[in-house]
Amino acid sequence: MKILLTGARGLLGSEISLLADHLILKKTKSNLRISQITGVSSGKHEGFLTADITTENGIEKICSADWDTIIHTAAWRSPDQCEKDKAGAFRINSWATEQLASEAAKRKAKMFHISTDYVFSGTNPPYKENDKPSPVNYYGETKLMGEKAVLKLCENPIILRVPLLYGMAAGLQKSDLLYGTLKALDSGKPWPMEDSIVRYPTYTGDVAKAIFFLLKKNASRIFHFSGQCKTSRYRITATFAEIFSISMKNIVRLEKAPETEARRPNDSHLAMGKILSMGFPPPMPFVERLKLLKGEIEKES
Ligand SMILES: NC(=O)c1ccc[n+]([C@@H]2O[C@H](COP(=O)([O-])OP(=O)(O)OC[C@H]3O[C@@H](n4cnc5c(N)ncnc54)[C@H](OP(=O)(O)O)[C@@H]3O)[C@@H](O)[C@H]2O)c1
């Protein structure tokens, strides 16, 4: 398998790269034999294929590269940024996804596309893979358009929807959840944290494993993957405070989420029975994972 990975320097892409390198070294004897992985970056970085996938030229570079499997993680994932710059959000989350799906179809390559729980409205959780999407913001709309293009153009693609991610493979600062929470606790000034929107923090290391599990199974269509801990930004902050022994005194609990550029679904919990029924193990609870990552986080903070 020759993999092309978009967003290879991002929060999730870095984790996928790490695991792929490990699998290449291990020369696994299973039917998942990875011989190379080419990471794509929009900037110039040693060891990466430079391609801005929002341009014709960037797409051409990807079309000229040698791959038979594409894992597409590159996206704009900030709902507020997408709401503010709809043209930009459409170009990367929908248009570029369609171009890549089209190229994958042309060369009969496997397309693995990463999507989001924000394709759902958040009013009727938990959501199964075949539930009807109904996004409440433009980010969700653009990701849904990307999904539709992939399903229409590719034979047997995989779409994996994930919720709020955290992880350390790309460094602490790339993980909004980890870095943002520590910054809030250390800020020394009143810091509002909302306690109403339901979150299921999901570890990128588990998502990377789920991706290679699905590829190994030669799965197709839509799958959901989610952490199992039901929480909120405020409660996540309280968990951090306890594990890192930091006071919560400057954290101001907001009962209602403040107005933001983009609306957020209230509870877009993804049911992940489908992948579990295939034998993938349930992810470690958030608190346990955070305790394991504590040393690594402290080193970088
Ligand atoms: N993070 C979350 O909480 C979350 C939640 C649900 C779903 N997701 C989905 O998961 C996927 C991965 O998200 P992530 O958290 O890893 O995002 P991320 O850390 O923001 O990484 C996204 C990557 O996309 C690349 N990219 C952006 N514009 C590009 C362009 N014009 N050309 C080429 N590459 C470009 C960037 O690459 P460069 O660094 O090279 O510019 C960046 O590293 C996305 O599809 C997202 O929708 C994420």
PDB file of N, CA, C and O and ligand atoms in Angstrom, residues 6-13 40-43 45 51-54 72-77 92-93 113-117 139 143 162-166 174, ligand 1:
ATOM      1  N   THR A   6      -2.976  13.714   3.264  1.00  0.00           N
ATOM      2  CA  THR A   6      -3.105  15.180   3.299  1.00  0.00           C
ATOM      3  C   THR A   6      -3.225  15.621   4.767  1.00  0.00           C
ATOM      4  O   THR A   6      -3.651  14.845   5.622  1.00  0.00           O
ATOM      5  N   GLY A   7      -2.806  16.855   5.017  1.00  0.00           N
ATOM      6  CA  GLY A   7      -2.854  17.358   6.396  1.00  0.00           C
ATOM      7  C   GLY A   7      -1.855  16.649   7.291  1.00  0.00           C
ATOM      8  O   GLY A   7      -2.062  16.523   8.496  1.00  0.00           O
ATOM      9  N   ALA A   8      -0.740  16.198   6.686  1.00  0.00           N
ATOM     10  CA  ALA A   8       0.197  15.324   7.401  1.00  0.00           C
ATOM     11  C   ALA A   8       0.881  16.009   8.588  1.00  0.00           C
ATOM     12  O   ALA A   8       1.417  15.335   9.465  1.00  0.00           O
ATOM     13  N   ARG A   9       0.876  17.360   8.614  1.00  0.00           N
ATOM     14  CA  ARG A   9       1.493  18.058   9.747  1.00  0.00           C
ATOM     15  C   ARG A   9       0.449  18.501  10.777  1.00  0.00           C
ATOM     16  O   ARG A   9       0.757  19.178  11.745  1.00  0.00           O
ATOM     17  N   GLY A  10      -0.797  18.123  10.554  1.00  0.00           N
ATOM     18  CA  GLY A  10      -1.874  18.556  11.449  1.00  0.00           C
ATOM     19  C   GLY A  10      -1.997  17.670  12.680  1.00  0.00           C
ATOM     20  O   GLY A  10      -1.228  16.713  12.860  1.00  0.00           O
ATOM     21  N   LEU A  11      -2.975  17.995  13.502  1.00  0.00           N
ATOM     22  CA  LEU A  11      -3.204  17.270  14.766  1.00  0.00           C
ATOM     23  C   LEU A  11      -3.408  15.770  14.513  1.00  0.00           C
ATOM     24  O   LEU A  11      -2.754  14.927  15.118  1.00  0.00           O
ATOM     25  N   LEU A  12      -4.292  15.425  13.615  1.00  0.00           N
ATOM     26  CA  LEU A  12      -4.558  14.009  13.342  1.00  0.00           C
ATOM     27  C   LEU A  12      -3.543  13.422  12.362  1.00  0.00           C
ATOM     28  O   LEU A  12      -3.059  12.308  12.549  1.00  0.00           O
ATOM     29  N   GLY A  13      -3.202  14.209  11.328  1.00  0.00           N
ATOM     30  CA  GLY A  13      -2.275  13.710  10.307  1.00  0.00           C
ATOM     31  C   GLY A  13      -0.934  13.299  10.901  1.00  0.00           C
ATOM     32  O   GLY A  13      -0.357  12.276  10.505  1.00  0.00           O
ATOM     33  N   VAL A  40       1.522  15.263   2.755  1.00  0.00           N
ATOM     34  CA  VAL A  40       1.342  16.518   2.010  1.00  0.00           C
ATOM     35  C   VAL A  40       1.262  17.669   3.003  1.00  0.00           C
ATOM     36  O   VAL A  40       0.618  17.562   4.043  1.00  0.00           O
ATOM     37  N   SER A  41       1.936  18.769   2.649  1.00  0.00           N
ATOM     38  CA  SER A  41       1.817  19.991   3.451  1.00  0.00           C
ATOM     39  C   SER A  41       1.598  21.173   2.508  1.00  0.00           C
ATOM     40  O   SER A  41       2.088  21.170   1.382  1.00  0.00           O
ATOM     41  N   SER A  42       0.883  22.172   2.990  1.00  0.00           N
ATOM     42  CA  SER A  42       0.679  23.353   2.148  1.00  0.00           C
ATOM     43  C   SER A  42       1.955  24.186   2.080  1.00  0.00           C
ATOM     44  O   SER A  42       2.158  24.962   1.155  1.00  0.00           O
ATOM     45  N   GLY A  43       2.844  24.004   3.070  1.00  0.00           N
ATOM     46  CA  GLY A  43       4.097  24.762   3.094  1.00  0.00           C
ATOM     47  C   GLY A  43       5.276  23.881   2.701  1.00  0.00           C
ATOM     48  O   GLY A  43       5.124  22.678   2.479  1.00  0.00           O
ATOM     49  N   HIS A  45       8.316  21.899   3.633  1.00  0.00           N
ATOM     50  CA  HIS A  45       8.920  21.264   4.798  1.00  0.00           C
ATOM     51  C   HIS A  45       9.633  20.014   4.323  1.00  0.00           C
ATOM     52  O   HIS A  45       9.089  19.263   3.505  1.00  0.00           O
ATOM     53  N   ALA A  51       2.016  20.953  -1.479  1.00  0.00           N
ATOM     54  CA  ALA A  51       0.882  21.148  -2.387  1.00  0.00           C
ATOM     55  C   ALA A  51      -0.241  21.864  -1.652  1.00  0.00           C
ATOM     56  O   ALA A  51      -0.720  21.387  -0.620  1.00  0.00           O
ATOM     57  N   ASP A  52      -0.617  23.025  -2.174  1.00  0.00           N
ATOM     58  CA  ASP A  52      -1.793  23.719  -1.650  1.00  0.00           C
ATOM     59  C   ASP A  52      -3.000  23.120  -2.371  1.00  0.00           C
ATOM     60  O   ASP A  52      -3.211  23.369  -3.565  1.00  0.00           O
ATOM     61  N   ILE A  53      -3.766  22.323  -1.660  1.00  0.00           N
ATOM     62  CA  ILE A  53      -4.828  21.555  -2.328  1.00  0.00           C
ATOM     63  C   ILE A  53      -6.034  22.405  -2.713  1.00  0.00           C
ATOM     64  O   ILE A  53      -6.986  21.898  -3.291  1.00  0.00           O
ATOM     65  N   THR A  54      -5.974  23.695  -2.416  1.00  0.00           N
ATOM     66  CA  THR A  54      -7.069  24.571  -2.863  1.00  0.00           C
ATOM     67  C   THR A  54      -6.762  25.160  -4.236  1.00  0.00           C
ATOM     68  O   THR A  54      -7.546  25.930  -4.770  1.00  0.00           O
ATOM     69  N   HIS A  72      -7.337  11.453   3.631  1.00  0.00           N
ATOM     70  CA  HIS A  72      -7.544  12.899   3.470  1.00  0.00           C
ATOM     71  C   HIS A  72      -8.002  13.515   4.790  1.00  0.00           C
ATOM     72  O   HIS A  72      -9.163  13.401   5.173  1.00  0.00           O
ATOM     73  N   THR A  73      -7.053  14.152   5.466  1.00  0.00           N
ATOM     74  CA  THR A  73      -7.403  14.801   6.742  1.00  0.00           C
ATOM     75  C   THR A  73      -7.400  16.325   6.616  1.00  0.00           C
ATOM     76  O   THR A  73      -7.928  17.007   7.486  1.00  0.00           O
ATOM     77  N   ALA A  74      -6.762  16.864   5.569  1.00  0.00           N
ATOM     78  CA  ALA A  74      -6.619  18.325   5.475  1.00  0.00           C
ATOM     79  C   ALA A  74      -7.986  18.991   5.423  1.00  0.00           C
ATOM     80  O   ALA A  74      -8.892  18.537   4.722  1.00  0.00           O
ATOM     81  N   ALA A  75      -8.137  20.049   6.192  1.00  0.00           N
ATOM     82  CA  ALA A  75      -9.429  20.749   6.242  1.00  0.00           C
ATOM     83  C   ALA A  75      -9.258  22.044   7.010  1.00  0.00           C
ATOM     84  O   ALA A  75      -8.239  22.256   7.677  1.00  0.00           O
ATOM     85  N   TRP A  76     -10.235  22.898   6.898  1.00  0.00           N
ATOM     86  CA  TRP A  76     -10.403  23.955   7.891  1.00  0.00           C
ATOM     87  C   TRP A  76     -11.388  23.382   8.886  1.00  0.00           C
ATOM     88  O   TRP A  76     -12.510  23.019   8.512  1.00  0.00           O
ATOM     89  N   ARG A  77     -10.969  23.327  10.139  1.00  0.00           N
ATOM     90  CA  ARG A  77     -11.849  22.686  11.122  1.00  0.00           C
ATOM     91  C   ARG A  77     -12.389  23.651  12.170  1.00  0.00           C
ATOM     92  O   ARG A  77     -13.052  23.242  13.113  1.00  0.00           O
ATOM     93  N   ILE A  92     -11.568  24.399   0.480  1.00  0.00           N
ATOM     94  CA  ILE A  92     -10.769  23.280   1.025  1.00  0.00           C
ATOM     95  C   ILE A  92     -11.632  22.101   1.462  1.00  0.00           C
ATOM     96  O   ILE A  92     -11.333  20.951   1.150  1.00  0.00           O
ATOM     97  N   ASN A  93     -12.729  22.361   2.156  1.00  0.00           N
ATOM     98  CA  ASN A  93     -13.482  21.236   2.728  1.00  0.00           C
ATOM     99  C   ASN A  93     -14.347  20.508   1.689  1.00  0.00           C
ATOM    100  O   ASN A  93     -14.599  19.313   1.842  1.00  0.00           O
ATOM    101  N   HIS A 113     -11.595   9.198   3.919  1.00  0.00           N
ATOM    102  CA  HIS A 113     -11.890  10.610   4.173  1.00  0.00           C
ATOM    103  C   HIS A 113     -12.287  10.834   5.635  1.00  0.00           C
ATOM    104  O   HIS A 113     -13.115  10.094   6.177  1.00  0.00           O
ATOM    105  N   ILE A 114     -11.701  11.865   6.240  1.00  0.00           N
ATOM    106  CA  ILE A 114     -12.044  12.179   7.640  1.00  0.00           C
ATOM    107  C   ILE A 114     -13.125  13.255   7.669  1.00  0.00           C
ATOM    108  O   ILE A 114     -12.979  14.331   7.072  1.00  0.00           O
ATOM    109  N   SER A 115     -14.198  12.941   8.380  1.00  0.00           N
ATOM    110  CA  SER A 115     -15.278  13.919   8.518  1.00  0.00           C
ATOM    111  C   SER A 115     -15.578  14.172  10.002  1.00  0.00           C
ATOM    112  O   SER A 115     -14.751  13.843  10.860  1.00  0.00           O
ATOM    113  N   THR A 116     -16.723  14.713  10.268  1.00  0.00           N
ATOM    114  CA  THR A 116     -16.976  15.273  11.602  1.00  0.00           C
ATOM    115  C   THR A 116     -18.371  14.969  12.131  1.00  0.00           C
ATOM    116  O   THR A 116     -19.311  14.773  11.341  1.00  0.00           O
ATOM    117  N   ASP A 117     -18.498  14.986  13.455  1.00  0.00           N
ATOM    118  CA  ASP A 117     -19.821  14.868  14.094  1.00  0.00           C
ATOM    119  C   ASP A 117     -20.689  16.102  13.782  1.00  0.00           C
ATOM    120  O   ASP A 117     -21.906  16.058  13.955  1.00  0.00           O
ATOM    121  N   TYR A 139     -19.290  25.036   8.516  1.00  0.00           N
ATOM    122  CA  TYR A 139     -18.256  23.993   8.595  1.00  0.00           C
ATOM    123  C   TYR A 139     -18.892  22.619   8.344  1.00  0.00           C
ATOM    124  O   TYR A 139     -18.436  21.859   7.486  1.00  0.00           O
ATOM    125  N   LYS A 143     -18.252  20.047   5.155  1.00  0.00           N
ATOM    126  CA  LYS A 143     -17.758  18.684   5.366  1.00  0.00           C
ATOM    127  C   LYS A 143     -18.761  17.669   4.794  1.00  0.00           C
ATOM    128  O   LYS A 143     -18.367  16.650   4.236  1.00  0.00           O
ATOM    129  N   VAL A 162     -15.442  11.873  13.193  1.00  0.00           N
ATOM    130  CA  VAL A 162     -14.890  11.949  14.558  1.00  0.00           C
ATOM    131  C   VAL A 162     -15.334  13.256  15.212  1.00  0.00           C
ATOM    132  O   VAL A 162     -15.599  14.238  14.520  1.00  0.00           O
ATOM    133  N   PRO A 163     -15.384  13.288  16.559  1.00  0.00           N
ATOM    134  CA  PRO A 163     -15.695  14.550  17.252  1.00  0.00           C
ATOM    135  C   PRO A 163     -14.417  15.253  17.725  1.00  0.00           C
ATOM    136  O   PRO A 163     -13.330  14.946  17.211  1.00  0.00           O
ATOM    137  N   LEU A 164     -14.549  16.125  18.688  1.00  0.00           N
ATOM    138  CA  LEU A 164     -13.431  16.901  19.252  1.00  0.00           C
ATOM    139  C   LEU A 164     -12.191  16.037  19.525  1.00  0.00           C
ATOM    140  O   LEU A 164     -12.247  15.102  20.314  1.00  0.00           O
ATOM    141  N   LEU A 165     -11.073  16.395  18.874  1.00  0.00           N
ATOM    142  CA  LEU A 165      -9.868  15.576  18.983  1.00  0.00           C
ATOM    143  C   LEU A 165      -8.834  16.198  19.925  1.00  0.00           C
ATOM    144  O   LEU A 165      -8.770  17.422  20.065  1.00  0.00           O
ATOM    145  N   TYR A 166      -7.992  15.362  20.517  1.00  0.00           N
ATOM    146  CA  TYR A 166      -6.817  15.833  21.259  1.00  0.00           C
ATOM    147  C   TYR A 166      -5.702  14.819  21.060  1.00  0.00           C
ATOM    148  O   TYR A 166      -5.961  13.637  20.800  1.00  0.00           O
ATOM    149  N   LYS A 174      -0.612  22.355  18.848  1.00  0.00           N
ATOM    150  CA  LYS A 174      -1.560  22.032  17.769  1.00  0.00           C
ATOM    151  C   LYS A 174      -2.854  21.444  18.321  1.00  0.00           C
ATOM    152  O   LYS A 174      -3.844  21.317  17.608  1.00  0.00           O
TER     153      LYS A 174
HETATM  154  N1  LIG B   1      -9.580  18.692  15.548  1.00  0.00           N
HETATM  155  C1  LIG B   1     -10.818  18.344  15.841  1.00  0.00           C
HETATM  156  O1  LIG B   1     -11.265  18.525  16.985  1.00  0.00           O
HETATM  157  C2  LIG B   1     -11.700  17.695  14.793  1.00  0.00           C
HETATM  158  C3  LIG B   1     -13.010  17.340  15.151  1.00  0.00           C
HETATM  159  C4  LIG B   1     -13.817  16.708  14.221  1.00  0.00           C
HETATM  160  C5  LIG B   1     -13.347  16.448  12.937  1.00  0.00           C
HETATM  161  N2  LIG B   1     -12.077  16.830  12.628  1.00  0.00           N
HETATM  162  C6  LIG B   1     -11.624  16.560  11.256  1.00  0.00           C
HETATM  163  O2  LIG B   1     -10.411  15.856  11.332  1.00  0.00           O
HETATM  164  C7  LIG B   1      -9.569  16.202  10.253  1.00  0.00           C
HETATM  165  C8  LIG B   1      -8.194  16.544  10.759  1.00  0.00           C
HETATM  166  O3  LIG B   1      -8.293  17.680  11.593  1.00  0.00           O
HETATM  167  P1  LIG B   1      -7.052  18.205  12.439  1.00  0.00           P
HETATM  168  O4  LIG B   1      -7.560  18.490  13.785  1.00  0.00           O
HETATM  169  O5  LIG B   1      -5.874  17.314  12.270  1.00  0.00           O
HETATM  170  O6  LIG B   1      -6.802  19.590  11.708  1.00  0.00           O
HETATM  171  P2  LIG B   1      -5.500  20.509  11.720  1.00  0.00           P
HETATM  172  O7  LIG B   1      -4.630  20.183  12.885  1.00  0.00           O
HETATM  173  O8  LIG B   1      -6.000  21.898  11.579  1.00  0.00           O
HETATM  174  O9  LIG B   1      -4.754  20.049  10.409  1.00  0.00           O
HETATM  175  C9  LIG B   1      -5.310  20.257   9.174  1.00  0.00           C
HETATM  176  C10 LIG B   1      -4.223  20.288   8.150  1.00  0.00           C
HETATM  177  O10 LIG B   1      -4.833  20.673   6.913  1.00  0.00           O
HETATM  178  C11 LIG B   1      -3.806  21.185   6.135  1.00  0.00           C
HETATM  179  N3  LIG B   1      -4.257  22.204   5.177  1.00  0.00           N
HETATM  180  C12 LIG B   1      -5.007  23.294   5.428  1.00  0.00           C
HETATM  181  N4  LIG B   1      -5.145  24.024   4.308  1.00  0.00           N
HETATM  182  C13 LIG B   1      -4.457  23.366   3.336  1.00  0.00           C
HETATM  183  C14 LIG B   1      -4.220  23.616   1.960  1.00  0.00           C
HETATM  184  N5  LIG B   1      -4.734  24.694   1.362  1.00  0.00           N
HETATM  185  N6  LIG B   1      -3.472  22.739   1.263  1.00  0.00           N
HETATM  186  C15 LIG B   1      -2.944  21.632   1.860  1.00  0.00           C
HETATM  187  N7  LIG B   1      -3.146  21.345   3.166  1.00  0.00           N
HETATM  188  C16 LIG B   1      -3.882  22.199   3.891  1.00  0.00           C
HETATM  189  C17 LIG B   1      -2.832  21.868   7.051  1.00  0.00           C
HETATM  190  O11 LIG B   1      -1.588  21.513   6.539  1.00  0.00           O
HETATM  191  P3  LIG B   1      -0.279  22.442   6.663  1.00  0.00           P
HETATM  192  O12 LIG B   1       0.013  22.432   8.131  1.00  0.00           O
HETATM  193  O13 LIG B   1       0.715  21.770   5.847  1.00  0.00           O
HETATM  194  O14 LIG B   1      -0.694  23.803   6.157  1.00  0.00           O
HETATM  195  C18 LIG B   1      -3.128  21.274   8.424  1.00  0.00           C
HETATM  196  O15 LIG B   1      -1.997  20.667   8.978  1.00  0.00           O
HETATM  197  C19 LIG B   1     -10.273  17.330   9.499  1.00  0.00           C
HETATM  198  O16 LIG B   1     -10.859  16.795   8.352  1.00  0.00           O
HETATM  199  C20 LIG B   1     -11.332  17.819  10.453  1.00  0.00           C
HETATM  200  O17 LIG B   1     -12.470  18.290   9.784  1.00  0.00           O
HETATM  201  C21 LIG B   1     -11.249  17.435  13.513  1.00  0.00           C
END
